[in-house]
Each structure stands twice: as C-alpha cells, then as structure tokens.
XYZ file of C-alpha atoms in Angstrom:
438
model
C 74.442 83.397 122.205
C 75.562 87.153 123.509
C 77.825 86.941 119.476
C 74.778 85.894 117.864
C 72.289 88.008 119.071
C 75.119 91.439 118.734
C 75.588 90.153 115.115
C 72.276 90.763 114.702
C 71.790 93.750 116.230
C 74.772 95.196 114.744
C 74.226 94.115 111.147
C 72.698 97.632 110.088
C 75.234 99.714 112.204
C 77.847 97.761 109.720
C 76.072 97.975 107.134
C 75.586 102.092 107.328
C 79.192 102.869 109.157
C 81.915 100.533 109.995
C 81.025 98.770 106.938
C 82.940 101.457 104.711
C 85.964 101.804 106.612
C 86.577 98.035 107.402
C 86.524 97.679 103.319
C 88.567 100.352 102.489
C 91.117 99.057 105.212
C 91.046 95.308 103.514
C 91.672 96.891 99.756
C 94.265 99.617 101.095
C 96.270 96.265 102.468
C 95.978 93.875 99.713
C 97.024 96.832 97.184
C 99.966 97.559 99.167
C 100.671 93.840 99.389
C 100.499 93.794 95.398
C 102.488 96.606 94.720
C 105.774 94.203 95.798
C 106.732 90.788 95.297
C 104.623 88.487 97.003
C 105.991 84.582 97.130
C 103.498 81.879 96.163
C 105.171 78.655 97.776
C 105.916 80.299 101.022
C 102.917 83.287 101.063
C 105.545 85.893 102.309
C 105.411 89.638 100.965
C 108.090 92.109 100.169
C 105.316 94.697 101.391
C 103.495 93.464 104.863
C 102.897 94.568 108.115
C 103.920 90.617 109.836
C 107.308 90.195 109.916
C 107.010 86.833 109.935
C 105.753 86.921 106.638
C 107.853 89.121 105.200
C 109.715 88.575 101.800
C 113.182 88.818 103.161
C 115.313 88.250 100.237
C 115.346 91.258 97.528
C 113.593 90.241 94.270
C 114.623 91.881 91.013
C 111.160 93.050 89.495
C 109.606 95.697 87.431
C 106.141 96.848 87.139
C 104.621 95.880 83.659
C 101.000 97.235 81.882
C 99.730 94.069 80.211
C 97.076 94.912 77.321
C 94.552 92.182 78.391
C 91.868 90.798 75.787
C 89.208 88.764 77.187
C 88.045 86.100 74.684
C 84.772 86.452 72.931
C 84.066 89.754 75.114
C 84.836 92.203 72.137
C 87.933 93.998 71.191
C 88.298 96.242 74.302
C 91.470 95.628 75.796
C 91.771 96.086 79.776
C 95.327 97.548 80.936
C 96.614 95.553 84.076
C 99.356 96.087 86.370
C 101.317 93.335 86.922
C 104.832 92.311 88.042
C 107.989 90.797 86.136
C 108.448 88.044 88.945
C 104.361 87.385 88.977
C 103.638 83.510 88.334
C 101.065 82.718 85.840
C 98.581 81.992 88.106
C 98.974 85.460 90.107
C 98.873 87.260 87.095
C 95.657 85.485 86.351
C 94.391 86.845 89.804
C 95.553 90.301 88.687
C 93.735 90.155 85.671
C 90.484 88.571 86.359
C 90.181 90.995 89.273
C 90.529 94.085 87.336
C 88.596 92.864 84.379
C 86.046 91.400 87.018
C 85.650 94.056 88.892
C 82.252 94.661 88.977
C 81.584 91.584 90.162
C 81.207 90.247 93.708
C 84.271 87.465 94.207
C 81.948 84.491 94.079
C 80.131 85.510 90.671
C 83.958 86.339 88.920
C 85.667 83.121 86.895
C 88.764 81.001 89.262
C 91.905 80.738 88.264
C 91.493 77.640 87.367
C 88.766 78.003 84.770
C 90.968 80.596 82.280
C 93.964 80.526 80.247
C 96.522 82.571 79.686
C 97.828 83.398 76.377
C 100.741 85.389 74.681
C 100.529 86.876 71.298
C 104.172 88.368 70.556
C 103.453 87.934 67.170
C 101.961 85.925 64.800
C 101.703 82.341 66.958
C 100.543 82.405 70.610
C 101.949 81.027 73.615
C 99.668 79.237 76.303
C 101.629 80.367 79.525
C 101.236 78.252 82.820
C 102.876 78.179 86.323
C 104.719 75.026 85.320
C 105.191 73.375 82.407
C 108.750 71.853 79.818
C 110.555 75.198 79.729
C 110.256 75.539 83.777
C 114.196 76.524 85.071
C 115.501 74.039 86.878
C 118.482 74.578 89.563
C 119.878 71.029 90.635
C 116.639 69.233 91.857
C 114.890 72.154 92.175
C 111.941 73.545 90.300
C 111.298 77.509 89.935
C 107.478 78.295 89.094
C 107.225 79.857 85.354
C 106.722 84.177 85.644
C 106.642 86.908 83.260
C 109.767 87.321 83.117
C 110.353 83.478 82.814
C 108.592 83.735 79.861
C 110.426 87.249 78.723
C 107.103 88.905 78.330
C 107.563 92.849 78.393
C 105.635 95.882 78.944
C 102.532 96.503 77.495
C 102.581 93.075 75.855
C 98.705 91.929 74.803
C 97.563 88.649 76.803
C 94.242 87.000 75.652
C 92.146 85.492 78.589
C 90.118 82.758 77.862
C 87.647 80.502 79.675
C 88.290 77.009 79.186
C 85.428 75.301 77.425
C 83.985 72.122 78.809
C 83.511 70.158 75.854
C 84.189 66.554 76.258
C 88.195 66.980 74.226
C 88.587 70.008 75.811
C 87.905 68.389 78.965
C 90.239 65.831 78.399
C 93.152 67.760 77.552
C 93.107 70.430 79.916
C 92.572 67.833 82.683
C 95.641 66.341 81.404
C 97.478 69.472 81.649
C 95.824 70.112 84.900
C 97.200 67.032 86.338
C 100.608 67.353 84.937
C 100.824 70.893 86.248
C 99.479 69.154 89.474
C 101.598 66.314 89.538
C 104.386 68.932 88.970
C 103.250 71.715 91.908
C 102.818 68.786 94.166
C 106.960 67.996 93.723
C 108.230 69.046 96.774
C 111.423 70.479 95.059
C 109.322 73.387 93.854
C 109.479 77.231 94.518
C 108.973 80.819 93.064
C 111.102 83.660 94.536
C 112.971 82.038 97.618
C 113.677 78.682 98.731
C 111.715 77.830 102.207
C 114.401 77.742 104.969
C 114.269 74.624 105.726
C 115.660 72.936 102.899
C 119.062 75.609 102.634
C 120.493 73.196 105.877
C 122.230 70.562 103.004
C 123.735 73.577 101.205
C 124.927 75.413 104.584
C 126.527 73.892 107.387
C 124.354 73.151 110.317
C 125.750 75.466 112.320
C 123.125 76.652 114.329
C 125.126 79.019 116.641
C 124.294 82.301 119.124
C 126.406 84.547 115.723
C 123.637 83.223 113.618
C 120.723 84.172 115.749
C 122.131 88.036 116.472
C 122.314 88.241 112.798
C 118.838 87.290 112.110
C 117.660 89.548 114.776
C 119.870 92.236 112.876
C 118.496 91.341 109.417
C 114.625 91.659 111.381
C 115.575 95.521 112.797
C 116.425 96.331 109.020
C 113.504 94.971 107.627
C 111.432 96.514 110.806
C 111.954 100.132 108.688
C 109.871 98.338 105.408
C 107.282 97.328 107.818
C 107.277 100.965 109.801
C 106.557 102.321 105.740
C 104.136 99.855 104.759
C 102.278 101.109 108.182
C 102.588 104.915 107.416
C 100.694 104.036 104.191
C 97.965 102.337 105.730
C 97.894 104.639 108.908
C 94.686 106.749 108.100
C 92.864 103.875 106.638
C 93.628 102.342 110.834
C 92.978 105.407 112.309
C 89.363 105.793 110.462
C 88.169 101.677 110.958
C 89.137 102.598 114.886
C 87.082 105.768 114.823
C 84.326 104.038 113.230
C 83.743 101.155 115.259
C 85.110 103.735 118.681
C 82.654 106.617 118.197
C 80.278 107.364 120.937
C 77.224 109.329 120.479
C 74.434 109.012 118.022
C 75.458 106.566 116.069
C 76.225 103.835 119.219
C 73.732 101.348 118.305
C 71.005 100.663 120.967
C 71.896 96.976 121.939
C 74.920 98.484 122.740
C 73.970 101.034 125.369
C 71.029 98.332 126.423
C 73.976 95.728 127.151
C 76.626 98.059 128.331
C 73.756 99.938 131.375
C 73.277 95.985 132.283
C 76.906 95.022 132.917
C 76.956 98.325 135.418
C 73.904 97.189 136.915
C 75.472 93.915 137.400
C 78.395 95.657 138.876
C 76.371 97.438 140.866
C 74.595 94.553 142.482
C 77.687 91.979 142.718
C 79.524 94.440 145.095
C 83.032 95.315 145.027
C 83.376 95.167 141.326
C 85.898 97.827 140.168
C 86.184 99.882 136.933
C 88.858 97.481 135.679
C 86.727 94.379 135.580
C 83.943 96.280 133.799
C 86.367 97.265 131.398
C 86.805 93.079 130.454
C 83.709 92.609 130.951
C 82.739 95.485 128.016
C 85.348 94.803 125.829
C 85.454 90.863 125.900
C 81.575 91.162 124.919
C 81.836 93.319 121.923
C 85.415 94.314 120.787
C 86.957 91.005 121.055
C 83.705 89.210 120.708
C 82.897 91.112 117.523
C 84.770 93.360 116.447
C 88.203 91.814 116.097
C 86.346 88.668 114.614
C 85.527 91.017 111.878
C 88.446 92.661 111.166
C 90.137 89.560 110.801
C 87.689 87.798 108.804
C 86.468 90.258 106.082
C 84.891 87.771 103.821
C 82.158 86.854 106.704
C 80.486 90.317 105.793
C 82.065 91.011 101.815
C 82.082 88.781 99.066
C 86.199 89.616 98.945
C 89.104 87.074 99.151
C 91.332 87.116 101.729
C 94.798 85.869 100.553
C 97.348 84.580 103.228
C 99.287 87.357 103.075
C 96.267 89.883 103.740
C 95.142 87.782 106.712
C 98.956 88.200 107.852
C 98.538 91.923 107.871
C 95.087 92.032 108.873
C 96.328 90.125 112.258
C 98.768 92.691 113.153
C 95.834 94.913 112.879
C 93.522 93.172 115.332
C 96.420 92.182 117.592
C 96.724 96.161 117.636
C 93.230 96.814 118.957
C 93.146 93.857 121.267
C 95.682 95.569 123.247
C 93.993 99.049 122.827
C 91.212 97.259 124.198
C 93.502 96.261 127.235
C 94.127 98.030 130.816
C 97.737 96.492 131.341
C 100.752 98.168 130.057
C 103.168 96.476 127.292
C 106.450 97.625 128.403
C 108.345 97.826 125.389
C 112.082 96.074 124.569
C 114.332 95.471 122.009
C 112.876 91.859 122.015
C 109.261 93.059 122.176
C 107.331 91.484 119.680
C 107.243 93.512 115.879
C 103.482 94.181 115.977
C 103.811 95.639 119.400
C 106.769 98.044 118.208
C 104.947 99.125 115.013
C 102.019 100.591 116.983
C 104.119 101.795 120.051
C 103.072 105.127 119.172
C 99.668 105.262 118.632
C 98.606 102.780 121.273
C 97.927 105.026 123.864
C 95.754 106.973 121.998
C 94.120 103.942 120.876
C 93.308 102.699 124.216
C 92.082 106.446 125.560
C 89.454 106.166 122.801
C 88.169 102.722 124.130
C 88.182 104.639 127.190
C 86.390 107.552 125.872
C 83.928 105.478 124.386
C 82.622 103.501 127.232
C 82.682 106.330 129.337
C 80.723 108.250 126.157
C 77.764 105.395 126.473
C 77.633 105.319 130.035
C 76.787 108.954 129.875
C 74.342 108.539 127.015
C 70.685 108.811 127.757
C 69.235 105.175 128.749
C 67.770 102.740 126.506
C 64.158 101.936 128.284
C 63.104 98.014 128.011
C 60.080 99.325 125.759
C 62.887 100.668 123.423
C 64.684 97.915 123.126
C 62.062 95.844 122.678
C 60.520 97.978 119.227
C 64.165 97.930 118.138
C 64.516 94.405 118.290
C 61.145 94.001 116.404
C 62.115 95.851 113.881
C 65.488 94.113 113.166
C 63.524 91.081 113.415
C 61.114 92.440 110.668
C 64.223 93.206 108.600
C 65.194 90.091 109.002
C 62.236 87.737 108.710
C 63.080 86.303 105.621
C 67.052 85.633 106.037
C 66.474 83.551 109.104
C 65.010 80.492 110.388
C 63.127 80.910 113.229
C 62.379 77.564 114.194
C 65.980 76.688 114.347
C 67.020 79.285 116.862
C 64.034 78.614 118.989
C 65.058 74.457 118.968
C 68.614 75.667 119.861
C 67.559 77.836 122.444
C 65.416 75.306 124.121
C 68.313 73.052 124.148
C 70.355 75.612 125.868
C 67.535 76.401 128.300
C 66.455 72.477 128.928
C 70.439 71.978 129.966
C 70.327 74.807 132.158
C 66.477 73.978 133.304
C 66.419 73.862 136.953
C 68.738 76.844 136.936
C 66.854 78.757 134.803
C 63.558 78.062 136.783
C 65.404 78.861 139.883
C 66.282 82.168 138.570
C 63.335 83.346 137.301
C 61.134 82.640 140.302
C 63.348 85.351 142.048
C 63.036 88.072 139.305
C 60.410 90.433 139.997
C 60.232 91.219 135.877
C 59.941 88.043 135.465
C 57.358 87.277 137.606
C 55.194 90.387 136.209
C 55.417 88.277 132.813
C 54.749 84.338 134.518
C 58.097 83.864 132.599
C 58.373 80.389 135.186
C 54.827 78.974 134.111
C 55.637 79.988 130.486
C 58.730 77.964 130.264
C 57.155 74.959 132.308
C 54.291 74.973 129.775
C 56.793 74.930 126.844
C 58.802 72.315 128.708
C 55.236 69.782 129.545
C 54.467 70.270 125.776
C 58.219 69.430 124.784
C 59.242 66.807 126.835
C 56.120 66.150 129.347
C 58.540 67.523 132.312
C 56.895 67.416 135.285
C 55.792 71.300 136.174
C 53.837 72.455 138.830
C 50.525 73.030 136.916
C-alpha cells in the first residue's frame, strides 16, 4: 500500500526530474553494450558492467555503416551502425531502432514482422539467423552474421515488412518454423559455445589449477568492466544526485512520511538513528527507487535486453548498499560489483546521509498541506485510475485487519475529531451488515 500510494505521489517528481537522468542512464548502458559483441544464445557482452555476463572469449569484429532502405518508405536511405559478428536478427534490432526512432518501442515493427535483404548487385539475398548456408562445426550450428554472409561496409540492406496475404502467410510461416525448428536445436550458438557443453571436448578435470585460473582470467577482465564504468560514471553520478537531492525539489509525501517515521521514533522509545535509517530507506529507496532503476520499461516505453538488465543490476546493487549503514570490507574474493564501486561508495552513502538529514531539517509539511497536495494529484489523475477498485481493495485490507483497526482508532485523538470509528462501522453495516455499535 505505502509503494502504491509513493508511486503516486512521486509520478510528477519523475516525471519533471529523475525522469531525465534515469533515461539517459538506460541509453548510455545499452549503447555501450552495442558498441561490442554481444552473444545471442548465451546474452553475455564484450562491454558490461556484470561479470557474470561478460563476453569472455575475444570476438574478431569490425564496425560496419549499412545503407538501410526501408521498403515502400521512399528512397531515403538511413545509415546504421552495425557489427561484422551481428546475427540477422540483431542487426534487425539495430536497424528498426534507428529508423524507428521516433517512435515509442510498442508503436515500432518486431523483429519478427521484417525482412532483411541484400542487394550486392543485381539479385538480392533474403538474409536470416539460420537458414542452408548456416556453418556447421561437428554437430554444432553457428547462427548466420554479417560476416557469415560476407556483407561489407556501407553495403545497402532493404527492410521490408512482411505482408500478410494468405501465400505470403504461408511461406513465411514455413520459413518461420524452419528457422524455429532450427533455433530450437540445442546444438546451436553465435559467438561462444555455453560452458557446459566444452566438458566432452576437455577432460573433466575439475581441479583447484582450474579454479585459480578462472579467478585469474576474472581480475583481467575486471579492467574491461572498471572502463565500461568510467564511461558510464557521470551518467551514475547524475541519476544518484537526482533521486538524492534535498531541498526544493523533495517532493511533499516525502517530507510528510519521513516527519512520521521520527514521530514514531519518538513515541516507541529507544529507537536509535540506525533503525530510522532502515526504516527511511526500506520505504522509499529500496521500495521505489531501486524498483525503478531496475525496471525502466515500468515508466518508458524502452526495451530492456538481458544484457542491459545485467548492467542495470550492478547499478541498483550499488545504491542498495549506499543506502546501507554496515561496512563491506573489501577482499580479493569480494564480489565484482562491490569492487567496481569501492571508490565512490562512501560518497554515495554520505549523500543518503545528507539527504535525510536535508528533509529532516526542511520546514514541515502541515496535514492541511498534504491533504491539497494529494487532491491535486488525485485531480491529475482522475481519469488514469479506477477508483472503485482501490476503495474494494482497501476495504479488504481494512475488513482483515477490522477489529485492529477499530481498536486503533478509538485511541487516536485525530481520529476521534473526524468519528473515523463510526465512519468505518457505517461502511462496514452497509458492506457486510457487521454488527457496530449504532
């Protein structure tokens, strides 16, 4: 209930500031993602923040400008960056985005509606992620790329939606389900083989050598994931400062909730600074904020590949433990995420610090206050929600929690001013004829 109702009263503090920053943060990450290689089967990147999903293996590639003509649009041809070792299908990605791009996700074709076709010269080529001329190595499959395909730089690509008519129908959902039937062999994979399946080449050996060299192979790669961070350091920096800063911009159901957890602190005795400190950030950073940051497309009409979401974590683990009063102390077997940010954490957690010490000193929100703000973001809002639905689902909370709930409000002096008791009993007798005291 406390998530719904700061959702709400948050929505236009997004929307006018955090909003900006958080989006900037998700396209700085999935550009640097797309710069590399980035492996279809197993979703690992050459260019991540998550070790665990990084690209281990180096990939030959080069970057290519594909001359992209969408069919029946006109003869203006869209330039597209793409990448030798790109399968079809992310190529198709690449391209829709760019030549999409003024287009919320949801309006913009799927990969699944276009084809792909190269014109080297006079005859065209449909190109696909798997099809005859896919490279097989013993019972292994390798999903079709550029460079598969030997397309080169600045070669033209036509982009086509596929038609629905009834032949068209049936023969690309006969190549659909062959390239189905042919993705869903398990024998199939684009830059690296998963794991897994290496055991029948190698020995199983298994052994303590092994696992010092992996950890070896993960400090080397710990120096890609240290750049990939320096890249996407001030976009960080300005989401934390966003979502951080104290002052005018703190919305008011922030202060309002914030003043009532010290009051309650106040009146439970014995409470110290620490456990207001959970209590603060488990009700809006964790609660909120880091539900956000991980999940971008609740608030933007984006995508959010596996790979992004694998970066994206590393971020929110980050300012979980900003958000924390215990110290990490930090080893050689410390976990990746932790020894990426060992540096800026402590400033980090001084500016959780300074900002609930920032609203605590900030002038009071008065119930009146609070009350005309949350009539006008119900005003706002009167059309987006259903009010009848809420109310049902609060009544269901409250009729659980009835005698409770009574109890409570027959020692609350507000409450009392209001006859909040006789107004829930009436509710209740009209409800459920519960037996009140009228």
């Amino acid at each position: 209930m406390l998530c719904n109702w700061m959702s709400i009263c948050l929505y236009q503090f997004l929307k006018d500031s955090a909003g900006e920053p958080l989006y900037k943060l998700f396209r700085a990450i999935k550009h640097q993602i797309e710069k590399g290689p980035v492996d279809a089967r197993v979703k690992k990147a050459k260019y991540t923040l998550n070790d665990t999903g990084l690209l281990g293996d180096d990939v030959e590639y080069s970057v290519l400008t594909l001359q992209v003509l969408v069919h029946g649009e006109g003869p203006d041809v869209t330039p597209v960056k793409a990448l030798s070792c790109d399968t079809v299908s992310q190529v198709k990605e690449k391209i829709i985005e760019q030549v999409y791009r003024n287009l919320p996700y949801s309006q913009r074709p799927k990969v699944d509606s276009v084809t792909l076709e190269w014109r080297p010269g006079s005859t065209g080529q449909i190109l696909s992620d798997l099809d005859l001329t896919s490279q097989k190595e013993g019972r292994w499959r390798r999903i079709n790329t550029l460079a598969h395909y030997n397309v080169r730089d600045n070669a033209t690509l036509v982009l086509s939606r596929v038609l629905h008519t009834q032949q068209n129908y049936d023969q690309n959902h006969e190549n659909h389900e062959e390239r189905n039937a042919l993705l869903e062999d398990d024998k199939v994979f684009h830059l690296v083989r998963p794991a897994e399946e290496l055991d029948e080449i190698k020995s199983k050996r298994g052994s303590i050598k092994d696992k010092s060299m992996t950890k070896a192979i993960t400090e080397i790669y710990l120096t890609r994931l240290l750049s990939v961070k320096g890249t996407l350091q001030q976009f960080v920096d300005d989401f934390f400062r966003s979502v951080l800063c104290s002052g005018a911009v703190v919305p008011p159901a922030v202060k309002y909730f914030f003043d009532f957890l010290d009051e309650q602190a106040l009146k439970h005795n014995n409470v110290d600074e620490e456990t207001i400190h959970i209590w603060k950030t488990n009700s809006l950073p964790l609660r909120f904020w880091v539900n956000i940051l991980k999940n971008p497309h609740f608030i933007f009409d984006v995508h959010v590949t596996e790979v992004v979401d694998a970066a994206l974590s590393v971020i929110a683990q980050t300012f979980m433990d900003a958000c924390t009063k215990s110290e990490h102390k930090l080893s050689r077997d410390s976990p990746s995420n932790k020894l990426l940010y060992a540096k800026e954490i402590s400033t980090y957690k001084k500016m959780v610090d300074d900002y609930y010490k920032g609203i605590r000193q900030m002038v009071s929100v008065s119930d009146q206050d609070m009350n005309t703000h949350l009539a006008e973001v119900s005003r706002a809002h009167t059309d987006k929600l259903n009010t009848q639905v809420a109310l049902h689902q609060l009544y269901q909370y409250a009729s659980k929690y009835y005698d409770g709930i009574i109890a409570s409000l027959d020692e609350d002096p507000a409450a009392q001013s209001k006859q909040l008791t006789l107004r829930l009993q009436q509710i209740a007798a009209a409800l459920e004829n519960k037996v009140t005291d009228l």
